[in-house]
Short mmCIF file of C-alpha atoms and ligand atoms in Angstrom, two decimals:
data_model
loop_
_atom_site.label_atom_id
_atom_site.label_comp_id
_atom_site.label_asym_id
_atom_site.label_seq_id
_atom_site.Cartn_x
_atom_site.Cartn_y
_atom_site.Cartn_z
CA UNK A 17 -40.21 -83.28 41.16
CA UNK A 18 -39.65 -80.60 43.69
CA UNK A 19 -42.87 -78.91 44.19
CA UNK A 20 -45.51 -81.08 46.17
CA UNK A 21 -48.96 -78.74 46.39
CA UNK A 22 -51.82 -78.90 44.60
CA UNK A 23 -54.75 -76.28 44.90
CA UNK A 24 -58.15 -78.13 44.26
CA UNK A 25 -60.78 -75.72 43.26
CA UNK A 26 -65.00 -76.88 42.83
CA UNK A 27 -66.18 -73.60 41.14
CA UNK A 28 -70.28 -73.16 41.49
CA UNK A 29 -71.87 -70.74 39.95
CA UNK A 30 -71.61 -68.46 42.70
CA UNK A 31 -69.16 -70.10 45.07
CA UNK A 32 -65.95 -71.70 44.97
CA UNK A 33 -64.49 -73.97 47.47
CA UNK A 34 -61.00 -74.62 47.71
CA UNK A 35 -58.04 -77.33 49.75
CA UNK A 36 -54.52 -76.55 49.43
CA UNK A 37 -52.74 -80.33 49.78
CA UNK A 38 -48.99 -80.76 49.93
CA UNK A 39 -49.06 -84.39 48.29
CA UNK A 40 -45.62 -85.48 50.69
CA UNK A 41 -48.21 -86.28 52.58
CA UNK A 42 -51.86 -85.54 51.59
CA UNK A 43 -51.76 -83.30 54.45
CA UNK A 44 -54.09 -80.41 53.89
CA UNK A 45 -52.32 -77.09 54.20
CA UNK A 46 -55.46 -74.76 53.71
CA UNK A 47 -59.38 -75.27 53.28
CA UNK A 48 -61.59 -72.59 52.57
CA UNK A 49 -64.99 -71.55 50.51
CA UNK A 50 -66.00 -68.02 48.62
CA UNK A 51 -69.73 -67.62 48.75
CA UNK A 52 -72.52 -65.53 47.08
CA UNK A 53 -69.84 -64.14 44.15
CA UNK A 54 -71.56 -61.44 42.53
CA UNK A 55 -73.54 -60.16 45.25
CA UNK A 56 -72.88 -57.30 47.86
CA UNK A 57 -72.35 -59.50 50.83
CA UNK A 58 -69.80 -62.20 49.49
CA UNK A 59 -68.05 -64.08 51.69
CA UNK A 60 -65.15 -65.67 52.08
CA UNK A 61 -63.90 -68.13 54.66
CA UNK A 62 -60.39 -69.10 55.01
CA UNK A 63 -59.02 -71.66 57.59
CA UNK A 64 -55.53 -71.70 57.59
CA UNK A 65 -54.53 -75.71 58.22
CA UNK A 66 -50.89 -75.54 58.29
CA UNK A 67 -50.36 -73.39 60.56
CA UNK A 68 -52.89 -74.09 63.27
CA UNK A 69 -54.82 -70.86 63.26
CA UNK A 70 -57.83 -69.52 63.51
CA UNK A 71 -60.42 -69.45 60.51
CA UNK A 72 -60.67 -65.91 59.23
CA UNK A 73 -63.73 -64.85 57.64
CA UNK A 74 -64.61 -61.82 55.48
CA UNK A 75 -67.68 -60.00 54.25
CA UNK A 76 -67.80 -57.74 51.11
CA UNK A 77 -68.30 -57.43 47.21
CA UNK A 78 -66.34 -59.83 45.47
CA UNK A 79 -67.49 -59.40 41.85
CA UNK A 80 -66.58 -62.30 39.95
CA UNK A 81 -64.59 -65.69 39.88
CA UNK A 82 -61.45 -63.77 39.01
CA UNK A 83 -62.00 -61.61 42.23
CA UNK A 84 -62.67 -64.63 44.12
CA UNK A 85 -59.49 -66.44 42.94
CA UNK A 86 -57.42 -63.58 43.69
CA UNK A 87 -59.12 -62.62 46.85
CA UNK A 88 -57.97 -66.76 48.04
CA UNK A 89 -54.45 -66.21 46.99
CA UNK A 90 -54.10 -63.44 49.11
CA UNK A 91 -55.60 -65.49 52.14
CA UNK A 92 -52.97 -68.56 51.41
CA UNK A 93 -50.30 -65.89 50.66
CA UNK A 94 -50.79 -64.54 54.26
CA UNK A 95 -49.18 -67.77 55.04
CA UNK A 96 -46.38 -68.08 52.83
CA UNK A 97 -48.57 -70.65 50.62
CA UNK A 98 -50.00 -67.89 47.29
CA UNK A 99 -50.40 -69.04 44.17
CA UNK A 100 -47.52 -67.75 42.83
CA UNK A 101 -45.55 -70.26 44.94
CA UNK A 102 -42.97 -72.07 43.42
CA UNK A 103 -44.45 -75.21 45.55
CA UNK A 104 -47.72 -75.06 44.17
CA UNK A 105 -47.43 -77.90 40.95
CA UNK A 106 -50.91 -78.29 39.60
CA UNK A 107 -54.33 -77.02 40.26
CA UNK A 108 -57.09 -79.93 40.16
CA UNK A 109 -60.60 -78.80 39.45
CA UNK A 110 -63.71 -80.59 39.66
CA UNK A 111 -65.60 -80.91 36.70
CA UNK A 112 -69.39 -82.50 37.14
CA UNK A 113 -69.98 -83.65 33.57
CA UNK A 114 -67.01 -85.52 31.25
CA UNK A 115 -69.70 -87.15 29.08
CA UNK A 116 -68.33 -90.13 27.29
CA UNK A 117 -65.28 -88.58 26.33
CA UNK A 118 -63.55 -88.30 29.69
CA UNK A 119 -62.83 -91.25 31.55
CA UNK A 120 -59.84 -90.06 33.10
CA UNK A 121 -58.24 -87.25 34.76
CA UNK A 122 -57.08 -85.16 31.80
CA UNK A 123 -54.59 -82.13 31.71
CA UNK A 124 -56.73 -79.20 30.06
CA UNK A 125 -55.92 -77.39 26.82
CA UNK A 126 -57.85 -75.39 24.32
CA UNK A 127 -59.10 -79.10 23.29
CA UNK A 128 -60.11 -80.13 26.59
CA UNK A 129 -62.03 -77.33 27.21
CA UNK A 130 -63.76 -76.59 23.99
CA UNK A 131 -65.10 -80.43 25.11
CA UNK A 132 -66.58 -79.70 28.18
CA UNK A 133 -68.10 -76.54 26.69
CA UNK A 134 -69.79 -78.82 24.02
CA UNK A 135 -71.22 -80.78 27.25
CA UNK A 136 -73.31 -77.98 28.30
CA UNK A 137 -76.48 -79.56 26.84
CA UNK A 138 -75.98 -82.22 29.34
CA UNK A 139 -74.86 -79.99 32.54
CA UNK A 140 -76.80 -76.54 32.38
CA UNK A 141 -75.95 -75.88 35.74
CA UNK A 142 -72.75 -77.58 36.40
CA UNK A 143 -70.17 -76.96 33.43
CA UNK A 144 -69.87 -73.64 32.72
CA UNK A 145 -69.29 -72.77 36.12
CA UNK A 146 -66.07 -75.57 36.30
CA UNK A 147 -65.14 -73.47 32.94
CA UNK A 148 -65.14 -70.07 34.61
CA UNK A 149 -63.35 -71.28 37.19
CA UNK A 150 -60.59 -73.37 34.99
CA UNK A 151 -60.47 -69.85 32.48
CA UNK A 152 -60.21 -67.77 35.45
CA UNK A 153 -57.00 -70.08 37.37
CA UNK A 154 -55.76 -70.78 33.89
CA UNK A 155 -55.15 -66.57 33.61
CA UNK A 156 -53.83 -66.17 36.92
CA UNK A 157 -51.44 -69.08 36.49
CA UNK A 158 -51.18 -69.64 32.85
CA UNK A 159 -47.51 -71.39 33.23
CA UNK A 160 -48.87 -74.15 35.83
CA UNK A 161 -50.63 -78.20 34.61
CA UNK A 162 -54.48 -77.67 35.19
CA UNK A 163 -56.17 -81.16 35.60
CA UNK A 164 -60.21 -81.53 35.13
CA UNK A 165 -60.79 -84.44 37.49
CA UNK A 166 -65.00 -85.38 36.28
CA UNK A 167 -67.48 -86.56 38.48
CA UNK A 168 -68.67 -88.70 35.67
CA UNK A 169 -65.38 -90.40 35.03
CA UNK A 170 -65.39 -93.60 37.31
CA UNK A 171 -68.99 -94.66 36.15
CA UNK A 172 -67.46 -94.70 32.06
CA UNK A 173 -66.73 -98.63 32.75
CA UNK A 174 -70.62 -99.09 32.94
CA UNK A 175 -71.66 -101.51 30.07
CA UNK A 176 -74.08 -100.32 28.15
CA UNK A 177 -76.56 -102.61 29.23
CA UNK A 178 -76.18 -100.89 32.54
CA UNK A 179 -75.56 -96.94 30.35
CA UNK A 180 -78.38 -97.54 27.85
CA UNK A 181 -81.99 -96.11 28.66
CA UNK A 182 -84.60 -98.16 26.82
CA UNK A 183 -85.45 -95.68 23.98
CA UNK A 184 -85.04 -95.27 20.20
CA UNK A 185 -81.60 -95.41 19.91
CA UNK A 186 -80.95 -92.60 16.99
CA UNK A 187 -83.02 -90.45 19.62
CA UNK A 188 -80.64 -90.79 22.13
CA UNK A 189 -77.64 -90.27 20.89
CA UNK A 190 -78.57 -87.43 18.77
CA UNK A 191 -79.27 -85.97 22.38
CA UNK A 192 -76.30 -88.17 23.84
CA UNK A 193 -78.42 -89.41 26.59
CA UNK A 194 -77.78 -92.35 28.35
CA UNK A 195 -76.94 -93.05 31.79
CA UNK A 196 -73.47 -90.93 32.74
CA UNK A 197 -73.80 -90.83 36.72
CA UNK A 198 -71.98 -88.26 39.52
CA UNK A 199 -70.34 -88.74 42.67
CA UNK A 200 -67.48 -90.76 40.86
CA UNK A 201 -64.48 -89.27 42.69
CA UNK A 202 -66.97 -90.59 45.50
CA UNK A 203 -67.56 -93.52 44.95
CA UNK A 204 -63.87 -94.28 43.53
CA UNK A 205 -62.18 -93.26 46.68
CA UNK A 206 -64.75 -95.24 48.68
CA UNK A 207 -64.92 -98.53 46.91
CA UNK A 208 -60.79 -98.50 47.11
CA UNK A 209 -60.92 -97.10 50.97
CA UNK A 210 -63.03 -100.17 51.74
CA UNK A 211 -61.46 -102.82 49.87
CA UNK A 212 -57.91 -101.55 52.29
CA UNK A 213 -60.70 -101.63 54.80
CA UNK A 214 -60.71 -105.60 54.04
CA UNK A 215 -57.26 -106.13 53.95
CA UNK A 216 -57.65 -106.98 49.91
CA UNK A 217 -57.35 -104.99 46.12
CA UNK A 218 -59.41 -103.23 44.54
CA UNK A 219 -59.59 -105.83 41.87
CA UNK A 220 -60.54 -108.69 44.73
CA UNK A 221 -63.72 -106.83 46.22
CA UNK A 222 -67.21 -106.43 44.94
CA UNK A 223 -68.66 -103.30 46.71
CA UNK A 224 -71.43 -101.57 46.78
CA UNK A 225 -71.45 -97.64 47.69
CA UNK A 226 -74.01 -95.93 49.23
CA UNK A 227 -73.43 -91.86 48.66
CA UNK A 228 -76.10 -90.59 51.04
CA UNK A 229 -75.16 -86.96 51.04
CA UNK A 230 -77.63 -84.02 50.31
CA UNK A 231 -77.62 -85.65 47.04
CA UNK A 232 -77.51 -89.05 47.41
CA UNK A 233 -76.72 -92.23 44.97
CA UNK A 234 -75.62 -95.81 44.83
CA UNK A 235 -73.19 -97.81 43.14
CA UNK A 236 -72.02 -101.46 42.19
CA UNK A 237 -68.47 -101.69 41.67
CA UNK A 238 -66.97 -104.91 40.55
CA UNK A 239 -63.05 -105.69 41.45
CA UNK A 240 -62.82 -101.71 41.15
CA UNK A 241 -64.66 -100.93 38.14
CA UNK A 242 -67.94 -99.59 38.31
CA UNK A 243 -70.77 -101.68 36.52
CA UNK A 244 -73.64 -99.67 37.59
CA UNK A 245 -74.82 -96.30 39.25
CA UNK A 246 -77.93 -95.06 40.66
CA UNK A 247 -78.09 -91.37 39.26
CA UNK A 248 -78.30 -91.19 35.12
CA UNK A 249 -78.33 -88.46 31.76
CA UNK A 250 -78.70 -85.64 35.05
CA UNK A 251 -78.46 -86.63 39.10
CA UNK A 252 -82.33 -86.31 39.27
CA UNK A 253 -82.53 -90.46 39.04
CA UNK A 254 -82.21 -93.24 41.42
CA UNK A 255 -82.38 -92.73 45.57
CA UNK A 256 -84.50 -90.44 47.04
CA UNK A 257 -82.20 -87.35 48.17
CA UNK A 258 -82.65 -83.98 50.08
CA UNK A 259 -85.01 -82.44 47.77
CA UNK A 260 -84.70 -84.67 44.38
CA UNK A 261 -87.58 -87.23 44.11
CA UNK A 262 -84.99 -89.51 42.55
CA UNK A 263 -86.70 -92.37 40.51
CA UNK A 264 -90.35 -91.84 38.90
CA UNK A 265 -92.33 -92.40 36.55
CA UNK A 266 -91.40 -90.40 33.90
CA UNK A 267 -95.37 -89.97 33.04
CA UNK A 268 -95.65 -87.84 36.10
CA UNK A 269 -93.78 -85.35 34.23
CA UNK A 270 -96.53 -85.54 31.26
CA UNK A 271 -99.69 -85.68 33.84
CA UNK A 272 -98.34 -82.37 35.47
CA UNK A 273 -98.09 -80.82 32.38
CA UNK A 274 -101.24 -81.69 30.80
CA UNK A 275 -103.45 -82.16 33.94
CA UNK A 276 -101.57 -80.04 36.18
CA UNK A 277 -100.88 -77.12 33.68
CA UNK A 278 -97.47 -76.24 35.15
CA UNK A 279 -94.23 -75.74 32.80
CA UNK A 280 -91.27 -78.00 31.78
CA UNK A 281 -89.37 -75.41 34.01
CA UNK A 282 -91.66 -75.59 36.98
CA UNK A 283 -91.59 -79.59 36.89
CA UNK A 284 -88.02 -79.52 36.84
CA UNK A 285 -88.03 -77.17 40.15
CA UNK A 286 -90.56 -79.94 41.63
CA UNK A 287 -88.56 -82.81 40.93
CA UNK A 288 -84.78 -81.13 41.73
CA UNK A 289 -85.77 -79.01 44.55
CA UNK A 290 -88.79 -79.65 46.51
CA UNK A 291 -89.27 -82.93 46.04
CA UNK A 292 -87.42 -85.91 48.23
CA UNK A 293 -87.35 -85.78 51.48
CA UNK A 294 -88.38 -82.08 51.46
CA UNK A 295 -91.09 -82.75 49.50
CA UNK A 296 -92.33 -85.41 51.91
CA UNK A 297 -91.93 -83.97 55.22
CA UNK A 298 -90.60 -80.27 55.12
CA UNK A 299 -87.51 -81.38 55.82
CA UNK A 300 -84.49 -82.63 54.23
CA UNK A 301 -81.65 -82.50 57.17
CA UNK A 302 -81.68 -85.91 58.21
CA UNK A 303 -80.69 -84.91 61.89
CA UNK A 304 -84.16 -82.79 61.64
CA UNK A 305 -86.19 -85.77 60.58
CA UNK A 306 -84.68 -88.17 63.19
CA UNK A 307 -85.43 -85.38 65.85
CA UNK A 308 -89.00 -85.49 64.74
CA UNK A 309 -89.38 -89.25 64.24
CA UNK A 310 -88.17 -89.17 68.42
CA UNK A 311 -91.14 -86.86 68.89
CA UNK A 312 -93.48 -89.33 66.79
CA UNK A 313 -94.01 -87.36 63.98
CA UNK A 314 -95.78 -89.41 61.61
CA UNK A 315 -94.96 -87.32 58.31
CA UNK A 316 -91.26 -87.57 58.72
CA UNK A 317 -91.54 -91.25 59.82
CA UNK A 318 -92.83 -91.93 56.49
CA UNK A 319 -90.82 -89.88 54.60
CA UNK A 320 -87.73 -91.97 56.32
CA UNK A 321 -89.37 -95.06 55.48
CA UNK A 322 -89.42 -93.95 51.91
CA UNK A 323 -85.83 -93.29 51.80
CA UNK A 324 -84.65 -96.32 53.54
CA UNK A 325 -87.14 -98.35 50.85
CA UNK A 326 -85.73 -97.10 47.97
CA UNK A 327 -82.12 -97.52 49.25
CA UNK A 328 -83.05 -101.22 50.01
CA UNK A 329 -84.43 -101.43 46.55
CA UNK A 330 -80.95 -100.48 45.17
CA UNK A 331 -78.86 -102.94 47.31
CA UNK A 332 -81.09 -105.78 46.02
CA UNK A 333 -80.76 -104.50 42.81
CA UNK A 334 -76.69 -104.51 42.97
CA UNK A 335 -76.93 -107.75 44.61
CA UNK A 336 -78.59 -108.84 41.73
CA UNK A 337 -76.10 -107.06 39.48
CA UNK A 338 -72.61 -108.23 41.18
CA UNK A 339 -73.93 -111.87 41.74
CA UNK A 340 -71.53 -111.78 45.18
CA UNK A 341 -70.75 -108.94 47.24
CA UNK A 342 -67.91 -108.38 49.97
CA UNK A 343 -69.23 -104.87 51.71
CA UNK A 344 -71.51 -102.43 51.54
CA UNK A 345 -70.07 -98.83 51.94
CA UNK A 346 -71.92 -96.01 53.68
CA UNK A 347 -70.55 -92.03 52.89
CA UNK A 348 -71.58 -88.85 52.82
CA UNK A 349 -73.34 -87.00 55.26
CA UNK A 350 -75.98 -89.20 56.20
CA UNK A 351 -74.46 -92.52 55.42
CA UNK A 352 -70.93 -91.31 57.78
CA UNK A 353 -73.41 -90.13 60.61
CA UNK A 354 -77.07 -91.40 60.81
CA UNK A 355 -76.75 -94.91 62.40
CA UNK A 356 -80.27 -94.97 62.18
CA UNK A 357 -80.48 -95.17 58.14
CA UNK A 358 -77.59 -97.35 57.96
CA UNK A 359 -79.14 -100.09 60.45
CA UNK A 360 -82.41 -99.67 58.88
CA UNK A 361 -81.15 -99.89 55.00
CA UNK A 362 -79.53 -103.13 55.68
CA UNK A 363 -82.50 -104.74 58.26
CA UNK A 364 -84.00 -107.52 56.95
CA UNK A 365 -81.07 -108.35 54.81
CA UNK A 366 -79.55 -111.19 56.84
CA UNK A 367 -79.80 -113.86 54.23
CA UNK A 368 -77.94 -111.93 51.55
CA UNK A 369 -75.02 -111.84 53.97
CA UNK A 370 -74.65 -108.10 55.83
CA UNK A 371 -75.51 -107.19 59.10
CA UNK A 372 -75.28 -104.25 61.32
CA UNK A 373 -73.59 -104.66 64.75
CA UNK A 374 -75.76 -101.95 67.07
CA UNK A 375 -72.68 -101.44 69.24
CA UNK A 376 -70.25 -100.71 66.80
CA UNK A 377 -72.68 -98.74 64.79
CA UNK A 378 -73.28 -96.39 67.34
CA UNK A 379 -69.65 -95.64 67.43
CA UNK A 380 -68.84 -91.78 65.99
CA UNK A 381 -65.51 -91.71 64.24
CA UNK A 382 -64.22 -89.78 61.32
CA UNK A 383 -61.92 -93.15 60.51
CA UNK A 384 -62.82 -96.14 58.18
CA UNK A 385 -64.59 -98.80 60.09
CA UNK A 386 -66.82 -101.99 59.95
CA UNK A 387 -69.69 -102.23 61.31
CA UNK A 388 -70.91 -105.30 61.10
CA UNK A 389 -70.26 -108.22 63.49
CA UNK A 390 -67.34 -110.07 62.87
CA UNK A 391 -68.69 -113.42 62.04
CA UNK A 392 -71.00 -111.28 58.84
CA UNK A 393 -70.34 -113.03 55.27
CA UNK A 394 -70.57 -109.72 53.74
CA UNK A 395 -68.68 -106.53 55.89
CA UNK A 396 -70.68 -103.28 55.84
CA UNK A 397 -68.29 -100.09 56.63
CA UNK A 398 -68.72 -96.59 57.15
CA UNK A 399 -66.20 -94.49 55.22
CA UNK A 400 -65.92 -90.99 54.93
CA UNK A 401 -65.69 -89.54 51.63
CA UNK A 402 -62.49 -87.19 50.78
CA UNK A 403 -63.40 -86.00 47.06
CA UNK A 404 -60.54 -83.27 47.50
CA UNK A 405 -58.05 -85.85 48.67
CA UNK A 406 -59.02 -87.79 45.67
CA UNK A 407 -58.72 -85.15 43.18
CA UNK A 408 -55.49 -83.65 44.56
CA UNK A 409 -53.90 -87.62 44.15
CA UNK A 410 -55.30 -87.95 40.76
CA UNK A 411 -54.34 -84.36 39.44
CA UNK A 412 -50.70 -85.01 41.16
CA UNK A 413 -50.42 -88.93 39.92
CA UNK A 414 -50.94 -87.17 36.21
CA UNK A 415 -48.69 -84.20 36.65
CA UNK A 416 -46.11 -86.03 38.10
CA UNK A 417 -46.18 -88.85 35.13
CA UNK A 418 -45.74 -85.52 32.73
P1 LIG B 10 -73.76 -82.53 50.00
O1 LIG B 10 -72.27 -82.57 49.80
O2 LIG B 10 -74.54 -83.38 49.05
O3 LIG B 10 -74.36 -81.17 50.20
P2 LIG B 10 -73.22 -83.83 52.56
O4 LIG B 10 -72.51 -85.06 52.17
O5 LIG B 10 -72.44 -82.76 53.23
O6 LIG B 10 -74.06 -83.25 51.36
O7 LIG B 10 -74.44 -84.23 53.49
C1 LIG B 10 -75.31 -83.28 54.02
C2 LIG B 10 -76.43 -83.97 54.76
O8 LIG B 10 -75.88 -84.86 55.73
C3 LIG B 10 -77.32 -83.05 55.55
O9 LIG B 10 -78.37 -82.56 54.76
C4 LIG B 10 -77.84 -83.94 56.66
O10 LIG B 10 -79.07 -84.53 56.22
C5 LIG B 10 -76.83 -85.04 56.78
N1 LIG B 10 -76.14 -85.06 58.07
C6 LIG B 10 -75.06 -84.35 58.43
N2 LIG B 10 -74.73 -84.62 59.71
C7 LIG B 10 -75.63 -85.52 60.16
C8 LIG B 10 -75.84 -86.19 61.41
N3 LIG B 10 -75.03 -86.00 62.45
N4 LIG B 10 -76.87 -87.06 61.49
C9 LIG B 10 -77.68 -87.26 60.44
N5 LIG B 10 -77.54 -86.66 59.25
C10 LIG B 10 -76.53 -85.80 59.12
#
């Protein structure tokens, strides 16, 4: 096969971020984001990678996806790279919810996407945004492979005593709910980046992935399969994030409604959006909260307490779950660049086997690297996450089978 790019597109509901990759090399010919879609003051930013320029930015109406799409084509074709290039051999998109259907990359058809309409129920927010922006490439390029690379793909190999909530079964799966997870092109590029960290397979390494992003979750992945996940039926569960409260009670939900009077809709705005660390200190940029921890602000030293906790809680659990683990993996915004977190999460861990080496974790680097000293029984490594990278190789590894 002659062509070697592959446009990756993450359609929001009112943004879309895109990477242009030629897959010679996984070099990345083009980045660039369209904000605030259906508003006066859209945006679009545009940073043109293969040539070495200068980002170009641009303020105006762009009405919908379509004008989005079209308005990034014209960016890329300012440098020979549109999408009606003959190059360009597949567009990847990522898609948040695949449900139990998807546990691969999959080409999309009529089939395909009548599926992850019917997943809706599950992702309000997420999938029919992916859909307009599959519909809207799928019209512009009609002729070219479209892959759906989902979010909730790598976390498919959980058995079900890890999938299963504890609740009348008919119940859930008239509802399908059960545990599905996110972050999987995540956590499947980082469990594979660390075991090449070790100098081993994927199949010879039990890791376990910290995510700690805005959103934020954990996973235990056993010789390259994951056997459990942190987040579950939405990304609300498991570690406490930005501004989800992550794991709760779910009676608090049934005490606020009846004591507290407020909605199912108000709750949900609680427990997704000002909860977490927002809820807890004001704040939910880490770098904030370590500023004010400096200046001995009590509030955000317990709200960082209460993050590091639960994260703790979550490598014992996966510990407990993988029976012997080579590395822990920190990614994501806060787990590639607050050293803090990561030497607090694994403190007091010593006798499991991981240890943080202060030096070495004080080191900034945008590369793979361990961080623990180099006699530690289990290796802890900071690894940045590339979800594009990973989407663009799976959405070319398909295309190019086809
Ligand atoms: P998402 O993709 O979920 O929006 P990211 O993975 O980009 O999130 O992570 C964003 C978060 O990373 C920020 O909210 C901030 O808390 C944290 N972060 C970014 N840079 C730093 C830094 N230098 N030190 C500490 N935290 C950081």
């Amino acid at each position: 096969m002659s062509a070697t790019r592959v446009l990756v597109l993450n359609s929001g509901s009112s943004s879309v971020k895109y990477q242009l990759l030629d897959m010679r090399d996984s070099s990345r010919l083009a980045a660039g984001l369209v904000e605030r879609i259906g508003e006066q003051s859209s945006r679009l930013k545009h940073t043109p990678l293969a040539t070495g320029g200068d980002p170009r930015e641009w303020t105006g109406p762009i009405a919908d996806h379509d004008a989005a799409l079209k308005a990034v084509s014209e960016e890329l074709s300012k440098d020979g790279l549109g999408l009606d290039s003959p190059e360009l051999v597949a567009i990847g998109h990522r898609v948040v919810h695949g449900g139990k259907t998807f546990t691969e990359p999959t080409v999309i058809d009529e089939t395909v996407l009548a599926e992850i309409e019917r997943l809706i129920p599950v992702a309000p927010l997420h999938n029919p945004a992916n859909l307009t922006g599959i519909r809207t490439a799928r019209a512009l390029r009609p002729d070219l492979p479209q892959v759906a690379v989902f979010d909730t793909a790598f976390h498919t190999t959980m058995p079900e005593s890890a999938a299963r909530y504890a609740i009348d079964v008919a119940t859930a799966d008239a509802h399908r709910i059960r545990r599905y997870g996110f972050h999987g092109t995540s956590h499947a590029y980082v469990s594979r980046a660390t075991a090449k960290l070790l100098g081993k397979a994927p199949e010879d390494v039990n890791v376990i992935v910290l995510h700690l992003g805005n959103g934020a979750s954990a996973s235990a992945v056993r010789g390259g399969r994951c056997v459990d996940t942190s987040m579950g039926l939405t990304p609300l569960e498991g570690l406490v994030m930005g501004t989800r409260s992550g794991d709760t009670d779910p009676a608090v939900i049934f005490h606020l409604a009846r004591v507290g009077k407020m909605s199912i809709d108000e709750i949900d705005t609680l427990l997704n959006k000002k909860s977490g660390l927002v809820g807890l200190c004001g704040d939910n940029d880490m770098r904030e909260i370590q500023r004010r921890i400096d200046e001995g602000d009590e509030q955000a030293e317990l709200a960082f307490d209460i993050y590091i906790h639960r994260l703790k809680k979550y490598i014992g659990a996966y510990y407990a779950v993988l029976g012997t683990v080579d590395a822990i993996a920190f990614t994501a915004g806060v787990g590639e660049n607050a050293a803090p977190v990561r030497e607090a999460a694994v403190a007091g861990l010593e006798t499991l086997g991981p240890a943080v080496d202060r030096e070495l974790n004080a080191v900034r680097s945008d590369e793979p690297r361990l961080i623990s000293p180099a006699d530690a029984r289990v290796k802890v490594a900071v690894v940045p996450t590339d979800e594009e990278l990973e989407i663009a190789t799976q959405t070319y590894a398909l295309v190019s089978r086809h």
